[in-house]
Amino acid sequence: LGDRSEHVRKHMLDAAVVTVNLHGKDSAEALLPVFEEFMENAPKSGIYDNVRQSVIILMGSLAKHLDSSDPKVRPIMRQLIIALKTPSQQVQEAVANCLPPLVPAIKEEAPEIVSKLIATLLGDQVSYGERKGAAYGVAGIVKGLGILSLKQLDIMGKLTEAITNKKIPNHREGALFAFEMLCNMLGRLFEPYIVHILPHLLLCF
């Protein structure tokens, strides 16, 4: 996972995720301590950043095999949310795919997490990579909570307000990031909402 070639790192991570998805249920008790020990003891130097990000993704993939009441699920979920700031599409996409099965474990914290992600998404002093990560995060959490959460947490209201903000380009761009990821992650479930946002998309175009 720490190979100098990005190509090798990507394929090793993909292989590890498939392995965890296939065998995680039977080997969670054996694998989780290995990941936790690495996270606690690995040097904080930049050399280990790629491995650290990959291990967080593997922990997230493994956590969906744990019971939602397991106390280890919450800290893993927090690490996944932090990992969304990594300016790498592969990492952000992998994290977003880990989130839905874990969301029930942090259901009561979800409104606050979504608010923070939307603040990052629309932020002025926030990097492009972090804002894309926030969009992935919002889509992953919505998929975990169910499509009704778009209305319950006023996500569509906030994004519609942002996309119609003529004064702040970052708001419009952030809303577009979010709509892109919601389309990608929710697929057909998001279709009814397209009717409402299409006029705004055409204006932005």
XYZ file of N, CA and C in Angstrom:
615
model
N 0.823 -1.222 0.000
C 0.000 0.000 0.000
C 0.854 1.267 0.000
N 2.133 1.115 0.303
C 3.027 2.267 0.322
C 3.972 2.276 -0.864
N 3.648 1.534 -1.910
C 4.530 1.446 -3.081
C 4.749 2.824 -3.702
N 5.917 3.032 -4.306
C 6.211 4.346 -4.891
C 5.378 4.604 -6.144
N 4.853 3.539 -6.758
C 4.020 3.694 -7.956
C 2.545 3.817 -7.574
N 1.918 4.902 -8.014
C 0.490 5.109 -7.719
C -0.354 3.981 -8.312
N 0.060 3.506 -9.485
C -0.649 2.420 -10.180
C -0.685 1.154 -9.312
N 0.463 0.818 -8.723
C 0.548 -0.366 -7.849
C -0.286 -0.156 -6.593
N -0.183 1.041 -5.991
C -0.953 1.335 -4.767
C -2.443 1.156 -5.018
N -2.914 1.691 -6.147
C -4.345 1.616 -6.472
C -4.804 0.164 -6.582
N -4.033 -0.645 -7.318
C -4.448 -2.038 -7.529
C -4.353 -2.870 -6.253
N -3.348 -2.568 -5.418
C -3.228 -3.301 -4.142
C -4.394 -2.952 -3.217
N -4.767 -1.671 -3.196
C -5.905 -1.263 -2.361
C -7.190 -1.904 -2.877
N -7.387 -1.881 -4.193
C -8.590 -2.506 -4.775
C -8.666 -3.987 -4.395
N -7.514 -4.672 -4.489
C -7.472 -6.102 -4.147
C -7.773 -6.315 -2.662
N -7.219 -5.443 -1.816
C -7.451 -5.562 -0.366
C -8.918 -5.328 -0.018
N -9.546 -4.341 -0.668
C -10.968 -4.041 -0.413
C -11.838 -5.227 -0.814
N -11.542 -5.818 -1.974
C -12.310 -6.992 -2.425
C -12.158 -8.135 -1.413
N -10.930 -8.339 -0.936
C -10.671 -9.407 0.040
C -11.467 -9.175 1.327
N -11.445 -7.923 1.818
C -12.185 -7.589 3.050
C -13.688 -7.750 2.829
N -14.171 -7.329 1.657
C -15.604 -7.470 1.374
C -16.037 -8.939 1.348
N -15.168 -9.792 0.800
C -15.502 -11.215 0.683
C -15.352 -11.974 1.998
N -14.295 -11.674 2.747
C -13.959 -12.482 3.922
C -14.041 -11.730 5.249
N -14.455 -10.448 5.191
C -14.465 -9.618 6.402
C -15.338 -10.154 7.512
N -16.463 -10.748 7.149
C -17.394 -11.235 8.170
C -16.750 -12.322 9.030
N -15.983 -13.200 8.395
C -15.361 -14.306 9.127
C -14.066 -13.901 9.831
N -13.425 -12.841 9.337
C -12.093 -12.530 9.877
C -11.986 -11.137 10.504
N -13.149 -10.513 10.811
C -13.126 -9.154 11.385
C -12.322 -9.096 12.687
N -12.504 -10.098 13.542
C -11.814 -10.081 14.841
C -10.303 -10.199 14.686
N -9.866 -10.873 13.629
C -8.424 -11.024 13.403
C -7.828 -9.796 12.709
N -8.601 -9.200 11.779
C -8.069 -8.105 10.970
C -8.091 -6.748 11.674
N -9.166 -6.481 12.416
C -9.307 -5.150 13.018
C -8.127 -4.778 13.918
N -7.651 -5.692 14.800
C -6.489 -5.343 15.620
C -5.245 -5.011 14.796
N -5.087 -5.654 13.632
C -3.933 -5.377 12.757
C -4.015 -3.928 12.257
N -5.216 -3.534 11.806
C -5.402 -2.168 11.307
C -5.234 -1.150 12.434
N -5.826 -1.447 13.594
C -5.763 -0.515 14.729
C -4.325 -0.322 15.206
N -3.570 -1.412 15.235
C -2.171 -1.324 15.680
C -1.359 -0.446 14.725
N -1.619 -0.600 13.423
C -0.909 0.236 12.455
C -1.252 1.710 12.683
N -2.549 2.017 12.852
C -2.978 3.411 13.015
C -2.375 4.035 14.269
N -2.198 3.236 15.311
C -1.651 3.751 16.574
C -0.136 3.912 16.524
N 0.546 2.993 15.853
C 2.010 2.939 15.955
C 2.775 3.397 14.723
N 2.108 3.565 13.589
C 2.834 3.971 12.375
C 3.402 5.374 12.553
N 4.628 5.622 12.109
C 5.212 6.975 12.205
C 4.327 7.999 11.507
N 4.334 9.225 12.013
C 3.462 10.270 11.467
C 4.050 10.932 10.222
N 5.143 10.415 9.703
C 5.794 11.035 8.542
C 4.939 10.872 7.286
N 5.171 11.777 6.326
C 4.401 11.780 5.085
C 4.550 10.511 4.271
N 5.645 9.779 4.495
C 5.891 8.528 3.752
C 4.745 7.542 3.977
N 4.156 7.607 5.165
C 3.114 6.632 5.526
C 1.700 7.124 5.206
N 1.577 8.341 4.643
C 0.242 8.898 4.399
C -0.614 8.000 3.502
N -0.011 7.489 2.424
C -0.777 6.631 1.495
C -1.258 5.357 2.184
N -0.377 4.783 3.015
C -0.758 3.550 3.721
C -1.865 3.860 4.726
N -1.713 4.989 5.426
C -2.702 5.368 6.446
C -4.087 5.530 5.811
N -4.149 6.241 4.681
C -5.431 6.443 3.989
C -6.033 5.102 3.567
N -5.185 4.220 3.053
C -5.676 2.910 2.609
C -6.198 2.076 3.767
N -5.497 2.142 4.902
C -5.919 1.365 6.081
C -7.257 1.887 6.608
N -7.454 3.207 6.560
C -8.747 3.780 6.982
C -9.871 3.233 6.098
N -9.616 3.158 4.783
C -10.620 2.616 3.857
C -10.895 1.149 4.172
N -9.831 0.389 4.462
C -10.009 -1.037 4.792
C -10.778 -1.201 6.110
N -10.510 -0.304 7.067
C -11.267 -0.348 8.337
C -12.742 -0.060 8.075
N -13.007 0.900 7.192
C -14.393 1.216 6.843
C -15.075 0.056 6.146
N -14.332 -0.616 5.250
C -14.897 -1.785 4.557
C -15.171 -2.920 5.541
N -14.294 -3.037 6.539
C -14.445 -4.097 7.544
C -15.581 -3.780 8.517
N -15.751 -2.486 8.821
C -16.742 -2.077 9.825
C -18.161 -2.432 9.427
N -18.435 -2.526 8.121
C -19.812 -2.864 7.717
C -20.169 -4.307 8.072
N -19.136 -5.105 8.392
C -19.391 -6.483 8.841
C -19.621 -6.540 10.355
N -19.358 -5.429 11.052
C -19.573 -5.396 12.504
C -21.017 -5.015 12.795
N -21.469 -5.332 13.983
C -22.812 -4.922 14.410
C -22.825 -3.405 14.580
N -23.929 -2.752 14.185
C -23.974 -1.283 14.261
C -23.836 -0.763 15.692
N -24.113 -1.627 16.682
C -23.978 -1.205 18.086
C -22.551 -1.406 18.609
N -21.678 -1.997 17.798
C -20.293 -2.236 18.214
C -19.610 -0.892 18.468
N -18.992 -0.710 19.653
C -18.369 0.588 19.977
C -17.233 0.984 19.033
N -16.716 0.027 18.255
C -15.604 0.351 17.351
C -16.079 1.033 16.066
N -17.383 0.967 15.787
C -17.892 1.511 14.529
C -17.814 3.044 14.517
N -18.157 3.687 15.632
C -18.167 5.162 15.683
C -16.799 5.782 15.397
N -15.726 5.332 16.114
C -14.423 5.922 15.813
C -13.968 5.699 14.369
N -14.319 4.538 13.797
C -13.969 4.280 12.394
C -14.712 5.267 11.498
N -15.975 5.495 11.815
C -16.788 6.438 11.037
C -16.169 7.838 11.073
N -15.698 8.250 12.254
C -15.069 9.579 12.381
C -13.808 9.671 11.522
N -13.024 8.596 11.519
C -11.801 8.591 10.707
C -12.120 8.663 9.220
N -13.207 8.011 8.824
C -13.620 8.058 7.417
C -14.009 9.485 7.013
N -14.727 10.166 7.897
C -15.151 11.547 7.603
C -13.916 12.440 7.439
N -12.920 12.239 8.311
C -11.678 13.030 8.222
C -10.941 12.697 6.917
N -10.961 11.411 6.535
C -10.253 10.971 5.326
C -10.853 11.574 4.050
N -12.091 12.082 4.120
C -12.700 12.715 2.945
C -11.920 13.955 2.508
N -11.112 14.516 3.414
C -10.337 15.719 3.076
C -9.138 15.398 2.180
N -8.823 14.101 2.042
C -7.683 13.691 1.209
C -7.953 14.068 -0.246
N -7.052 14.847 -0.878
C -7.314 15.290 -2.255
C -7.035 14.197 -3.295
N -7.755 13.093 -3.165
C -7.603 11.973 -4.099
C -8.984 11.413 -4.385
N -9.343 11.356 -5.654
C -10.678 10.864 -6.009
C -10.859 9.416 -5.574
N -9.802 8.607 -5.741
C -9.918 7.186 -5.387
C -10.233 7.031 -3.899
N -9.526 7.811 -3.058
C -9.751 7.736 -1.610
C -11.154 8.217 -1.273
N -11.540 9.369 -1.827
C -12.855 9.943 -1.509
C -13.988 9.030 -1.958
N -13.839 8.441 -3.135
C -14.869 7.537 -3.653
C -14.959 6.279 -2.792
N -13.802 5.755 -2.403
C -13.786 4.547 -1.568
C -14.411 4.827 -0.203
N -14.093 5.988 0.379
C -14.670 6.365 1.672
C -16.190 6.499 1.546
N -16.640 7.188 0.495
C -18.085 7.385 0.298
C -18.819 6.052 0.186
N -18.184 5.076 -0.455
C -18.811 3.747 -0.582
C -18.820 2.983 0.737
N -17.905 3.332 1.649
C -17.873 2.691 2.974
C -18.966 3.256 3.896
N -19.354 4.514 3.671
C -20.221 5.217 4.627
C -21.635 4.639 4.784
N -22.389 4.353 3.677
C -23.811 4.002 3.850
C -24.114 2.925 4.887
N -23.411 1.765 4.900
C -23.775 0.752 5.896
C -23.434 1.143 7.334
N -22.556 2.170 7.506
C -22.142 2.559 8.855
C -22.994 3.687 9.430
N -23.742 4.378 8.564
C -24.515 5.554 9.007
C -25.494 5.248 10.142
N -26.195 4.087 10.145
C -27.112 3.823 11.262
C -26.453 3.914 12.639
N -25.159 3.645 12.707
C -24.454 3.686 13.998
C -24.303 5.116 14.526
N -24.374 6.119 13.634
C -24.201 7.520 14.081
C -25.422 8.362 13.665
N -26.577 7.707 13.627
C -27.786 8.366 13.105
C -28.082 9.698 13.808
N -27.920 9.717 15.150
C -28.255 10.947 15.886
C -27.242 12.071 15.616
N -26.026 11.702 15.187
C -25.006 12.723 14.888
C -25.070 13.172 13.432
N -25.840 12.471 12.619
C -25.856 12.722 11.173
C -26.190 14.173 10.804
N -27.217 14.815 11.434
C -27.525 16.204 11.049
C -26.330 17.145 11.234
N -25.600 16.971 12.344
C -24.437 17.831 12.603
C -23.320 17.552 11.591
N -23.090 16.269 11.290
C -22.042 15.902 10.322
C -22.377 16.477 8.948
N -23.643 16.355 8.541
C -24.067 16.871 7.235
C -23.894 18.390 7.181
N -24.255 19.079 8.275
C -24.097 20.548 8.322
C -22.643 20.955 8.144
N -21.738 20.230 8.818
C -20.302 20.548 8.701
C -19.801 20.283 7.281
N -20.269 19.168 6.690
C -19.847 18.845 5.322
C -20.338 19.899 4.336
N -21.567 20.380 4.529
C -22.110 21.411 3.626
C -21.350 22.720 3.810
N -20.978 23.030 5.058
C -20.180 24.241 5.312
C -18.836 24.149 4.585
N -18.216 22.951 4.608
C -16.953 22.732 3.886
C -17.174 22.848 2.380
N -18.255 22.258 1.917
C -18.605 22.242 0.494
C -18.729 23.657 -0.075
N -19.280 24.566 0.724
C -19.553 25.926 0.248
C -18.508 26.931 0.722
N -17.492 26.450 1.446
C -16.526 27.353 2.083
C -15.662 28.118 1.096
N -15.301 29.346 1.481
C -14.457 30.206 0.643
C -12.980 29.840 0.753
N -12.535 29.570 1.969
C -11.113 29.298 2.211
C -10.830 27.793 2.270
N -11.552 27.033 1.469
C -11.401 25.572 1.485
C -10.894 25.114 0.121
N -9.974 24.157 0.120
C -9.386 23.697 -1.146
C -10.412 22.947 -1.998
N -10.118 22.907 -3.292
C -10.971 22.193 -4.255
C -11.154 20.728 -3.829
N -10.041 20.066 -3.452
C -10.090 18.650 -3.067
C -10.975 18.399 -1.861
N -10.879 19.267 -0.849
C -11.700 19.104 0.361
C -13.178 19.277 0.047
N -13.478 20.222 -0.848
C -14.885 20.474 -1.184
C -15.475 19.292 -1.958
N -14.656 18.708 -2.851
C -15.125 17.507 -3.565
C -15.355 16.360 -2.570
N -14.454 16.244 -1.592
C -14.594 15.219 -0.558
C -15.871 15.399 0.248
N -16.190 16.653 0.563
C -17.431 16.940 1.313
C -18.656 16.518 0.510
N -18.605 16.719 -0.814
C -19.722 16.309 -1.679
C -19.890 14.793 -1.647
N -18.767 14.085 -1.706
C -18.809 12.613 -1.596
C -19.418 12.211 -0.251
N -19.020 12.910 0.806
C -19.505 12.594 2.153
C -21.001 12.785 2.296
N -21.500 13.917 1.793
C -22.942 14.194 1.858
C -23.716 13.084 1.134
N -23.239 12.709 -0.066
C -23.933 11.679 -0.857
C -23.902 10.323 -0.149
N -22.759 9.983 0.449
C -22.635 8.707 1.170
C -23.563 8.632 2.369
N -23.664 9.748 3.106
C -24.525 9.767 4.299
C -25.999 9.729 3.897
N -26.360 10.458 2.853
C -27.754 10.436 2.368
C -28.138 9.013 1.938
N -27.213 8.339 1.263
C -27.498 6.962 0.840
C -27.719 6.058 2.054
N -26.960 6.306 3.128
C -27.105 5.513 4.351
C -28.383 5.815 5.116
N -28.780 7.094 5.143
C -29.979 7.505 5.887
C -31.258 7.231 5.106
N -31.151 7.223 3.782
C -32.337 7.061 2.939
C -32.667 8.372 2.246
N -33.335 8.277 1.118
C -33.609 9.429 0.258
C -34.416 10.519 0.969
N -35.238 10.121 1.945
C -36.059 11.117 2.657
C -35.219 12.113 3.432
N -33.987 11.735 3.754
C -33.121 12.636 4.520
C -32.805 13.918 3.749
N -32.912 13.880 2.416
C -32.683 15.090 1.622
C -33.648 16.194 2.039
N -34.880 15.781 2.378
C -35.889 16.753 2.817
C -35.807 16.969 4.329
N -35.666 15.868 5.078
C -35.653 15.962 6.545
C -34.531 16.839 7.072
N -33.360 16.752 6.453
C -32.206 17.545 6.902
C -32.060 18.840 6.093
N -33.068 19.139 5.270
C -33.094 20.347 4.431
C -31.858 20.451 3.526
N -31.345 19.303 3.095
C -30.148 19.312 2.235
C -30.477 19.952 0.890
N -31.618 19.565 0.315
C -31.987 20.127 -0.989
C -32.248 21.627 -0.880
N -32.842 22.049 0.235
C -33.093 23.482 0.448
C -31.794 24.279 0.484
N -30.804 23.754 1.238
C -29.508 24.450 1.355
C -28.764 24.478 0.026
N -28.819 23.349 -0.702
C -28.110 23.282 -1.985
C -28.787 24.150 -3.048
N -30.122 24.203 -2.998
C -30.853 25.050 -3.955
C -30.544 26.521 -3.697
N -30.481 26.880 -2.411
C -30.126 28.263 -2.040
C -28.715 28.591 -2.532
N -27.812 27.605 -2.391
C -26.416 27.825 -2.796
C -26.284 27.975 -4.311
N -26.997 27.146 -5.065
C -26.854 27.165 -6.533
C -27.492 28.408 -7.148
N -28.373 29.065 -6.386
C -29.014 30.296 -6.892
C -28.335 31.556 -6.345
N -27.225 31.371 -5.614
C -26.504 32.523 -5.058
C -25.648 33.165 -6.160
N -26.090 34.320 -6.639
C -25.410 34.960 -7.776
C -24.117 35.659 -7.371
N -23.955 35.907 -6.072
C -22.800 36.686 -5.623
C -21.570 35.829 -5.317
N -21.798 34.572 -4.902
C -20.659 33.749 -4.462
C -20.508 32.528 -5.368
N -19.511 32.560 -6.271
C -19.312 31.425 -7.198
C -19.047 30.098 -6.483
N -18.351 30.159 -5.333
C -18.051 28.927 -4.585
C -19.316 28.192 -4.158
N -20.364 28.951 -3.852
C -21.637 28.335 -3.440
C -22.251 27.573 -4.615
N -22.229 28.212 -5.769
C -22.809 27.557 -6.954
C -21.990 26.305 -7.305
N -20.668 26.449 -7.291
C -19.802 25.321 -7.636
C -19.973 24.179 -6.634
N -20.018 24.511 -5.337
C -20.186 23.491 -4.288
C -21.488 22.731 -4.445
N -22.556 23.462 -4.758
C -23.858 22.812 -4.963
C -23.795 21.857 -6.156
N -23.089 22.263 -7.209
C -22.946 21.397 -8.391
C -22.160 20.132 -8.050
N -21.104 20.282 -7.234
C -20.353 19.097 -6.781
C -21.304 18.123 -6.085
N -22.139 18.680 -5.187
C -23.047 17.838 -4.401
C -24.062 17.137 -5.304
N -24.641 17.875 -6.244
C -25.620 17.259 -7.151
C -24.970 16.150 -7.987
N -23.725 16.389 -8.407
C -23.005 15.376 -9.191
C -22.864 14.076 -8.393
N -22.433 14.208 -7.125
C -22.203 13.012 -6.307
C -23.519 12.337 -5.897
N -24.549 13.134 -5.655
C -25.859 12.550 -5.331
C -26.374 11.736 -6.521
N -26.183 12.261 -7.740
C -26.583 11.515 -8.951
C -25.785 10.216 -9.054
N -24.472 10.311 -8.817
C -23.601 9.137 -8.948
C -23.946 8.054 -7.935
N -24.142 8.476 -6.673
C -24.295 7.491 -5.599
C -25.721 6.982 -5.427
N -26.695 7.843 -5.701
C -28.093 7.438 -5.481
C -28.747 6.891 -6.749
N -28.166 7.229 -7.907
C -28.717 6.723 -9.161
C -30.167 7.113 -9.359
N -31.006 6.138 -9.664
C -32.417 6.415 -9.985
C -33.192 7.025 -8.823
N -32.753 6.734 -7.601
C -33.463 7.292 -6.441
C -33.464 8.818 -6.461
N -32.443 9.394 -7.083
C -32.330 10.860 -7.091
C -33.122 11.494 -8.245
N -33.608 10.667 -9.148
C -34.275 11.194 -10.350
C -35.420 12.181 -10.071
N -36.299 11.917 -9.076
C -37.402 12.870 -8.848
C -36.926 14.289 -8.531
N -35.719 14.396 -7.976
C -35.205 15.717 -7.596
C -34.610 16.466 -8.781
N -34.272 15.730 -9.856
C -33.660 16.355 -11.031
C -34.586 17.414 -11.627
N -35.898 17.123 -11.600
C -36.892 18.054 -12.169
C -36.759 19.430 -11.526
N -36.533 19.439 -10.200
C -36.469 20.710 -9.467
C -35.170 21.461 -9.696
N -34.077 20.711 -9.939
C -32.781 21.403 -10.065
C -32.399 21.690 -11.514
N -33.127 21.095 -12.470
C -32.750 21.282 -13.878
C -32.703 22.746 -14.312
N -33.688 23.577 -13.945
C -33.604 25.007 -14.339
C -32.328 25.668 -13.817
N -31.930 25.298 -12.581
C -30.717 25.889 -11.992
C -29.470 25.396 -12.722
N -29.471 24.120 -13.100
C -28.326 23.562 -13.839
C -28.173 24.279 -15.184
N -29.300 24.538 -15.846
C -29.263 25.215 -17.145
C -28.747 26.642 -16.998
N -29.156 27.326 -15.922
C -28.662 28.684 -15.657
C -27.161 28.691 -15.435
N -26.684 27.709 -14.647
C -25.247 27.625 -14.398
C -24.488 27.314 -15.687
N -25.086 26.473 -16.519
C -24.465 26.108 -17.792
C -24.304 27.356 -18.671
